[in-house]
mmCIF file of C-alpha atoms in Angstrom:
data_model
loop_
_atom_site.group_PDB
_atom_site.id
_atom_site.type_symbol
_atom_site.label_atom_id
_atom_site.label_comp_id
_atom_site.label_asym_id
_atom_site.label_seq_id
_atom_site.Cartn_x
_atom_site.Cartn_y
_atom_site.Cartn_z
ATOM 1 C CA MET A 1 6.012 -3.330 6.377
ATOM 2 C CA CYS A 2 8.311 -6.309 5.850
ATOM 3 C CA LEU A 3 6.440 -8.351 8.435
ATOM 4 C CA GLU A 4 3.309 -8.841 6.346
ATOM 5 C CA PRO A 5 5.009 -10.998 3.678
ATOM 6 C CA PHE A 6 6.110 -13.361 6.465
ATOM 7 C CA PHE A 7 2.531 -13.839 7.591
ATOM 8 C CA ASN A 8 1.544 -14.302 3.967
ATOM 9 C CA VAL A 9 4.113 -17.036 3.567
ATOM 10 C CA VAL A 10 2.703 -18.811 6.610
ATOM 11 C CA ASN A 11 -0.769 -18.510 5.111
ATOM 12 C CA ILE A 12 0.309 -19.939 1.771
ATOM 13 C CA ASN A 13 1.954 -22.875 3.508
ATOM 14 C CA LEU A 14 -1.114 -23.598 5.616
ATOM 15 C CA VAL A 15 -3.539 -23.451 2.706
ATOM 16 C CA THR A 16 -1.333 -25.398 0.313
ATOM 17 C CA PHE A 17 -0.612 -28.265 2.654
ATOM 18 C CA SER A 18 -4.170 -28.508 3.846
ATOM 19 C CA ASN A 19 -5.174 -28.746 0.194
ATOM 20 C CA TYR A 20 -2.478 -31.283 -0.542
ATOM 21 C CA PHE A 21 -2.969 -33.669 2.332
ATOM 22 C CA ASN A 22 -6.594 -33.498 3.285
ATOM 23 C CA ILE A 23 -8.938 -31.615 1.059
ATOM 24 C CA GLU A 24 -12.069 -32.188 3.102
ATOM 25 C CA GLN A 25 -11.119 -30.803 6.468
ATOM 26 C CA LEU A 26 -10.544 -27.089 5.768
ATOM 27 C CA LYS A 27 -8.202 -26.777 8.735
ATOM 28 C CA GLY A 28 -5.629 -24.730 6.868
ATOM 29 C CA GLU A 29 -8.156 -22.190 5.685
ATOM 30 C CA ILE A 30 -9.498 -21.639 9.190
ATOM 31 C CA PHE A 31 -6.028 -21.169 10.631
ATOM 32 C CA SER A 32 -5.155 -18.808 7.799
ATOM 33 C CA ILE A 33 -8.175 -16.705 8.762
ATOM 34 C CA PHE A 34 -6.816 -16.537 12.325
ATOM 35 C CA VAL A 35 -3.408 -15.515 10.997
ATOM 36 C CA ILE A 36 -4.966 -12.758 8.869
ATOM 37 C CA THR A 37 -6.727 -11.377 11.934
ATOM 38 C CA ILE A 38 -3.508 -11.399 13.953
ATOM 39 C CA THR A 39 -1.757 -9.570 11.122
ATOM 40 C CA ALA A 40 -4.400 -6.865 11.105
ATOM 41 C CA ILE A 41 -3.993 -6.408 14.864
ATOM 42 C CA GLU A 42 -0.214 -6.280 14.513
ATOM 43 C CA THR A 43 -0.479 -3.581 11.861
ATOM 44 C CA VAL A 44 -2.791 -1.437 13.943
ATOM 45 C CA ILE A 45 -0.646 -1.656 17.076
ATOM 46 C CA GLY A 46 2.703 -1.489 15.312
ATOM 47 C CA LEU A 47 1.904 1.594 13.288
ATOM 48 C CA ASP A 48 0.587 3.639 16.174
ATOM 49 C CA VAL B 1 -6.843 -35.807 -22.740
ATOM 50 C CA ASN B 2 -5.770 -32.850 -24.836
ATOM 51 C CA ILE B 3 -8.060 -30.483 -22.978
ATOM 52 C CA ILE B 4 -6.750 -31.668 -19.623
ATOM 53 C CA GLN B 5 -3.163 -31.201 -20.738
ATOM 54 C CA SER B 6 -3.865 -27.742 -22.116
ATOM 55 C CA THR B 7 -5.587 -26.635 -18.894
ATOM 56 C CA LYS B 8 -2.678 -28.021 -16.917
ATOM 57 C CA SER B 9 -0.160 -26.113 -18.988
ATOM 58 C CA LEU B 10 -2.280 -22.956 -18.667
ATOM 59 C CA HIS B 11 -2.327 -23.502 -14.919
ATOM 60 C CA GLU B 12 1.444 -23.765 -14.896
ATOM 61 C CA ILE B 13 1.877 -20.645 -17.024
ATOM 62 C CA ILE B 14 -0.342 -18.610 -14.699
ATOM 63 C CA PHE B 15 1.520 -19.987 -11.717
ATOM 64 C CA LEU B 16 4.856 -19.016 -13.287
ATOM 65 C CA PHE B 17 3.662 -15.452 -13.901
ATOM 66 C CA LEU B 18 2.434 -15.180 -10.322
ATOM 67 C CA GLU B 19 5.749 -16.470 -8.980
ATOM 68 C CA VAL B 20 7.721 -13.948 -11.021
ATOM 69 C CA GLY B 21 5.427 -11.163 -9.844
ATOM 70 C CA LEU B 22 5.790 -12.272 -6.239
ATOM 71 C CA ILE B 23 9.584 -12.400 -6.322
ATOM 72 C CA LEU B 24 9.964 -9.083 -8.126
ATOM 73 C CA GLY B 25 7.398 -7.428 -5.875
ATOM 74 C CA SER B 26 9.060 -8.662 -2.701
ATOM 75 C CA LEU B 27 12.462 -7.492 -3.933
ATOM 76 C CA GLY B 28 10.926 -4.123 -4.737
ATOM 77 C CA VAL B 29 9.466 -3.867 -1.237
ATOM 78 C CA VAL B 30 12.862 -4.490 0.309
ATOM 79 C CA ILE B 31 15.106 -2.591 -2.077
ATOM 80 C CA MET B 32 13.124 0.589 -2.871
ATOM 81 C CA THR B 33 14.389 3.539 -0.857
ATOM 82 C CA ASN B 34 11.250 5.601 -1.397
ATOM 83 C CA ILE B 35 8.764 4.153 1.042
ATOM 84 C CA VAL B 36 5.685 5.025 -1.061
ATOM 85 C CA TYR B 37 6.892 2.913 -3.996
ATOM 86 C CA SER B 38 7.624 0.165 -1.513
ATOM 87 C CA THR B 39 4.008 0.264 -0.371
ATOM 88 C CA PHE B 40 2.720 -0.087 -3.915
ATOM 89 C CA PHE B 41 5.007 -3.064 -4.480
ATOM 90 C CA LEU B 42 3.539 -4.551 -1.317
ATOM 91 C CA MET B 43 0.097 -4.147 -2.878
ATOM 92 C CA LEU B 44 1.305 -6.038 -5.957
ATOM 93 C CA VAL B 45 2.568 -8.840 -3.710
ATOM 94 C CA PHE B 46 -0.782 -9.113 -1.931
ATOM 95 C CA VAL B 47 -2.739 -9.237 -5.183
ATOM 96 C CA CYS B 48 -0.409 -11.940 -6.547
ATOM 97 C CA ILE B 49 -0.890 -13.987 -3.383
ATOM 98 C CA SER B 50 -4.659 -13.667 -3.644
ATOM 99 C CA PHE B 51 -4.537 -14.948 -7.234
ATOM 100 C CA MET B 52 -2.438 -17.827 -5.990
ATOM 101 C CA TYR B 53 -5.175 -18.698 -3.502
ATOM 102 C CA LEU B 54 -7.610 -18.557 -6.403
ATOM 103 C CA LEU B 55 -5.502 -21.185 -8.175
ATOM 104 C CA LEU B 56 -5.623 -23.287 -5.013
ATOM 105 C CA ASN B 57 -9.438 -23.057 -5.110
ATOM 106 C CA VAL B 58 -10.068 -21.521 -1.691
ATOM 107 C CA ASP B 59 -12.716 -18.857 -2.200
ATOM 108 C CA PHE B 60 -13.093 -17.485 1.293
ATOM 109 C CA VAL B 61 -9.385 -16.862 1.854
ATOM 110 C CA VAL B 62 -9.228 -15.046 -1.500
ATOM 111 C CA THR B 63 -11.942 -12.639 -0.416
ATOM 112 C CA ALA B 64 -10.406 -12.172 3.013
ATOM 113 C CA GLN B 65 -7.009 -11.541 1.465
ATOM 114 C CA ILE B 66 -8.272 -8.895 -0.953
ATOM 115 C CA PHE B 67 -10.526 -7.162 1.562
ATOM 116 C CA ILE B 68 -8.224 -7.188 4.575
ATOM 117 C CA TYR B 69 -4.734 -6.961 3.106
ATOM 118 C CA VAL B 70 -5.272 -4.867 -0.013
ATOM 119 C CA GLY B 71 -8.244 -2.912 1.260
ATOM 120 C CA ALA B 72 -7.426 -2.337 4.901
ATOM 121 C CA ILE B 73 -3.803 -2.968 5.864
ATOM 122 C CA ASN B 74 -2.242 -1.397 2.790
ATOM 123 C CA ILE B 75 -4.438 1.683 2.956
ATOM 124 C CA LEU B 76 -3.563 2.003 6.637
ATOM 125 C CA ILE B 77 0.146 1.873 5.820
ATOM 126 C CA VAL B 78 -0.318 4.537 3.132
ATOM 127 C CA PHE B 79 -2.129 6.784 5.611
ATOM 128 C CA VAL B 80 0.627 6.367 8.192
ATOM 129 C CA ILE B 81 3.285 7.196 5.598
ATOM 130 C CA MET B 82 1.393 10.351 4.639
ATOM 131 C CA LEU B 83 1.188 11.333 8.312
ATOM 132 C CA ILE B 84 4.869 10.680 9.021
ATOM 133 C CA ASN B 85 6.088 12.593 5.928
ATOM 134 C CA LYS B 86 9.677 11.486 6.182
ATOM 135 C CA PRO B 87 11.953 12.816 3.438
ATOM 136 C CA PRO B 88 13.191 10.017 1.154
ATOM 137 C CA SER B 89 16.828 9.120 1.477
ATOM 138 C CA PHE B 90 18.748 8.465 -1.722
ATOM 139 C CA ASN B 91 21.401 6.257 -0.246
ATOM 140 C CA PHE B 92 21.341 3.118 -2.374
ATOM 141 C CA PHE B 93 24.196 1.337 -0.669
ATOM 142 C CA PRO B 94 24.024 1.982 3.050
ATOM 143 C CA SER B 95 26.990 0.991 5.113
ATOM 144 C CA TRP B 96 27.001 -2.635 6.256
ATOM 145 C CA THR B 97 27.370 -3.362 9.913
ATOM 146 C CA MET B 98 28.236 -6.603 11.672
ATOM 147 C CA GLY B 99 24.589 -7.495 12.277
ATOM 148 C CA ASP B 100 23.724 -7.082 8.616
ATOM 149 C CA GLY B 101 26.411 -9.563 7.641
ATOM 150 C CA ILE B 102 25.250 -12.115 10.201
ATOM 151 C CA THR B 103 21.638 -11.758 9.067
ATOM 152 C CA CYS B 104 22.561 -12.078 5.407
ATOM 153 C CA ALA B 105 24.634 -15.213 6.038
ATOM 154 C CA THR B 106 21.833 -16.775 8.094
ATOM 155 C CA CYS B 107 19.236 -16.045 5.417
ATOM 156 C CA ILE B 108 21.361 -17.477 2.617
ATOM 157 C CA GLY B 109 22.097 -20.584 4.673
ATOM 158 C CA LEU B 110 18.431 -21.057 5.457
ATOM 159 C CA PHE B 111 17.548 -20.617 1.783
ATOM 160 C CA PHE B 112 19.949 -23.319 0.640
ATOM 161 C CA LEU B 113 18.855 -25.618 3.450
ATOM 162 C CA LEU B 114 15.235 -25.239 2.329
ATOM 163 C CA ILE B 115 16.139 -25.860 -1.309
ATOM 164 C CA ILE B 116 18.027 -29.044 -0.378
ATOM 165 C CA THR B 117 15.201 -30.260 1.842
ATOM 166 C CA ILE B 118 12.534 -29.615 -0.781
ATOM 167 C CA SER B 119 14.465 -31.337 -3.531
ATOM 168 C CA ASN B 120 15.304 -34.334 -1.347
ATOM 169 C CA THR B 121 11.786 -34.954 -0.082
ATOM 170 C CA SER B 122 9.743 -37.340 -2.182
ATOM 171 C CA TRP B 123 6.441 -35.513 -2.094
ATOM 172 C CA SER B 124 4.420 -38.157 -3.870
ATOM 173 C CA LYS B 125 5.080 -40.739 -1.184
ATOM 174 C CA ILE B 126 3.685 -38.801 1.738
ATOM 175 C CA TYR B 127 0.426 -40.045 3.116
ATOM 176 C CA LEU B 128 -0.438 -38.174 6.253
ATOM 177 C CA VAL B 129 -4.117 -38.726 5.667
ATOM 178 C CA THR B 130 -5.364 -41.362 8.012
ATOM 179 C CA GLN B 131 -8.334 -42.878 6.337
ATOM 180 C CA SER B 132 -10.970 -41.871 8.807
ATOM 181 C CA ASN B 133 -14.240 -41.350 7.091
ATOM 182 C CA ASN B 134 -16.155 -40.209 10.126
ATOM 183 C CA ILE B 135 -15.097 -36.572 9.877
ATOM 184 C CA VAL B 136 -17.617 -33.798 10.205
ATOM 185 C CA GLU B 137 -18.436 -34.052 6.591
ATOM 186 C CA GLN B 138 -22.105 -33.729 6.011
ATOM 187 C CA ASP B 139 -23.785 -32.523 2.888
ATOM 188 C CA LEU B 140 -22.470 -29.013 3.501
ATOM 189 C CA GLY B 141 -19.727 -29.475 0.971
ATOM 190 C CA ARG B 142 -16.557 -27.540 0.625
ATOM 191 C CA ASN B 143 -17.612 -23.931 0.791
ATOM 192 C CA ILE B 144 -18.106 -20.942 3.028
ATOM 193 C CA GLN B 145 -21.000 -22.598 4.876
ATOM 194 C CA CYS B 146 -18.700 -25.372 5.973
ATOM 195 C CA ILE B 147 -16.115 -22.879 7.224
ATOM 196 C CA GLY B 148 -18.744 -21.074 9.262
ATOM 197 C CA TYR B 149 -20.033 -24.348 10.665
ATOM 198 C CA LEU B 150 -16.539 -25.427 11.725
ATOM 199 C CA LEU B 151 -15.746 -22.020 13.221
ATOM 200 C CA LEU B 152 -18.800 -22.142 15.414
ATOM 201 C CA THR B 153 -18.468 -25.763 16.492
ATOM 202 C CA LYS B 154 -14.998 -27.273 16.407
ATOM 203 C CA TYR B 155 -12.891 -24.118 16.490
ATOM 204 C CA PHE B 156 -15.093 -22.104 18.773
ATOM 205 C CA LEU B 157 -12.491 -21.499 21.501
ATOM 206 C CA PRO B 158 -9.823 -19.956 19.204
ATOM 207 C CA PHE B 159 -12.563 -17.891 17.624
ATOM 208 C CA GLU B 160 -13.511 -16.475 21.017
ATOM 209 C CA LEU B 161 -9.853 -15.869 21.883
ATOM 210 C CA LEU B 162 -9.636 -13.849 18.674
ATOM 211 C CA PHE B 163 -12.428 -11.626 19.971
ATOM 212 C CA ILE B 164 -10.493 -11.011 23.173
ATOM 213 C CA ILE B 165 -7.311 -10.181 21.257
ATOM 214 C CA LEU B 166 -9.237 -7.729 19.080
ATOM 215 C CA LEU B 167 -10.681 -6.072 22.174
ATOM 216 C CA VAL B 168 -7.227 -5.770 23.758
ATOM 217 C CA ALA B 169 -5.831 -4.242 20.556
ATOM 218 C CA LEU B 170 -8.705 -1.755 20.434
ATOM 219 C CA ILE B 171 -8.142 -0.657 24.016
ATOM 220 C CA GLY B 172 -4.394 -0.447 23.463
ATOM 221 C CA ALA B 173 -4.777 1.736 20.379
ATOM 222 C CA ILE B 174 -7.179 4.050 22.217
ATOM 223 C CA THR B 175 -4.770 4.304 25.163
ATOM 224 C CA ILE B 176 -1.788 5.160 22.959
ATOM 225 C CA ALA B 177 -3.722 7.856 21.075
ATOM 226 C CA HIS B 178 -5.059 9.282 24.335
ATOM 227 C CA GLN B 179 -1.625 9.477 25.950
ATOM 228 C CA GLU B 180 -0.258 11.480 23.042
ATOM 229 C CA LYS B 181 -3.107 13.956 23.410
ATOM 230 C CA ILE B 182 -2.477 14.284 27.147
ATOM 231 C CA LEU B 183 1.214 14.952 26.517
ATOM 232 C CA GLU B 184 0.364 17.632 23.974
ATOM 233 C CA MET B 185 -1.992 19.291 26.450
ATOM 234 C CA ARG B 186 0.695 19.261 29.162
ATOM 235 C CA VAL B 187 3.250 20.867 26.856
ATOM 236 C CA LYS B 188 0.761 23.576 25.900
ATOM 237 C CA ILE B 189 -0.115 24.266 29.536
ATOM 238 C CA GLN B 190 3.553 24.507 30.463
ATOM 239 C CA ALA B 191 4.173 26.929 27.617
ATOM 240 C CA LEU B 192 1.252 29.078 28.757
ATOM 241 C CA GLN B 193 2.505 29.055 32.345
ATOM 242 C CA ALA B 194 5.998 30.050 31.199
ATOM 243 C CA LYS B 195 4.497 32.946 29.272
ATOM 244 C CA GLU B 196 2.575 34.059 32.336
ATOM 245 C CA ASP B 197 5.632 33.798 34.569
ATOM 246 C CA PHE B 198 7.887 35.746 32.255
ATOM 247 C CA PRO B 199 5.729 38.134 30.269
ATOM 248 C CA THR B 200 7.501 39.679 27.345
ATOM 249 C CA SER B 201 7.553 43.421 27.819
#
């Protein structure tokens, strides 16, 4: 349960810096979507 | 000018509230000994983070955050806690081992290192943006359509890899659940055989 905040921190960093440096490219948002998917997989496998 | 300043200050006030909620929620997740309370603090943290994305003006990530984290992952954790049914321990100060001390020292060192780095970096002077105006930047604009377009063109390979990872996770979960069932069946069969071998008079 303490692993999800780590992934959230990574997401916040990605989105914030993609907003800060280059607002048109949306790279950070796309990578944050990938990270969210990985987190969901981790939860499903880790809680089994 | 007044309106801009007032919206800016409102922005900062909301940001401050979200930060306080985040820090308190994270501390609650770590410190609470009852694991159910810890889960609800985790929900608070996720909602605060989604509001923070709303301040950053990224709509799609906000929806994904609320649907996946708050709606799916947190509910899953609650279900697992209800299935485990572990009695809560009321030991507020557990004994510290060597590893705990090392971890604590490393975390505090990392925290101060980050603080020093952030305060020493001059953020306003960073220009990583190379002025290339020939990006895939049609009239789609900055919205969900653009994200979908990029996912299916430029980032198609990671997207496909994500499918494969999801499939592997699905098969793994099914295998784990199936193995537990097989073990239960074996135990039952052994118990039945033992009863048949040594019938109670």
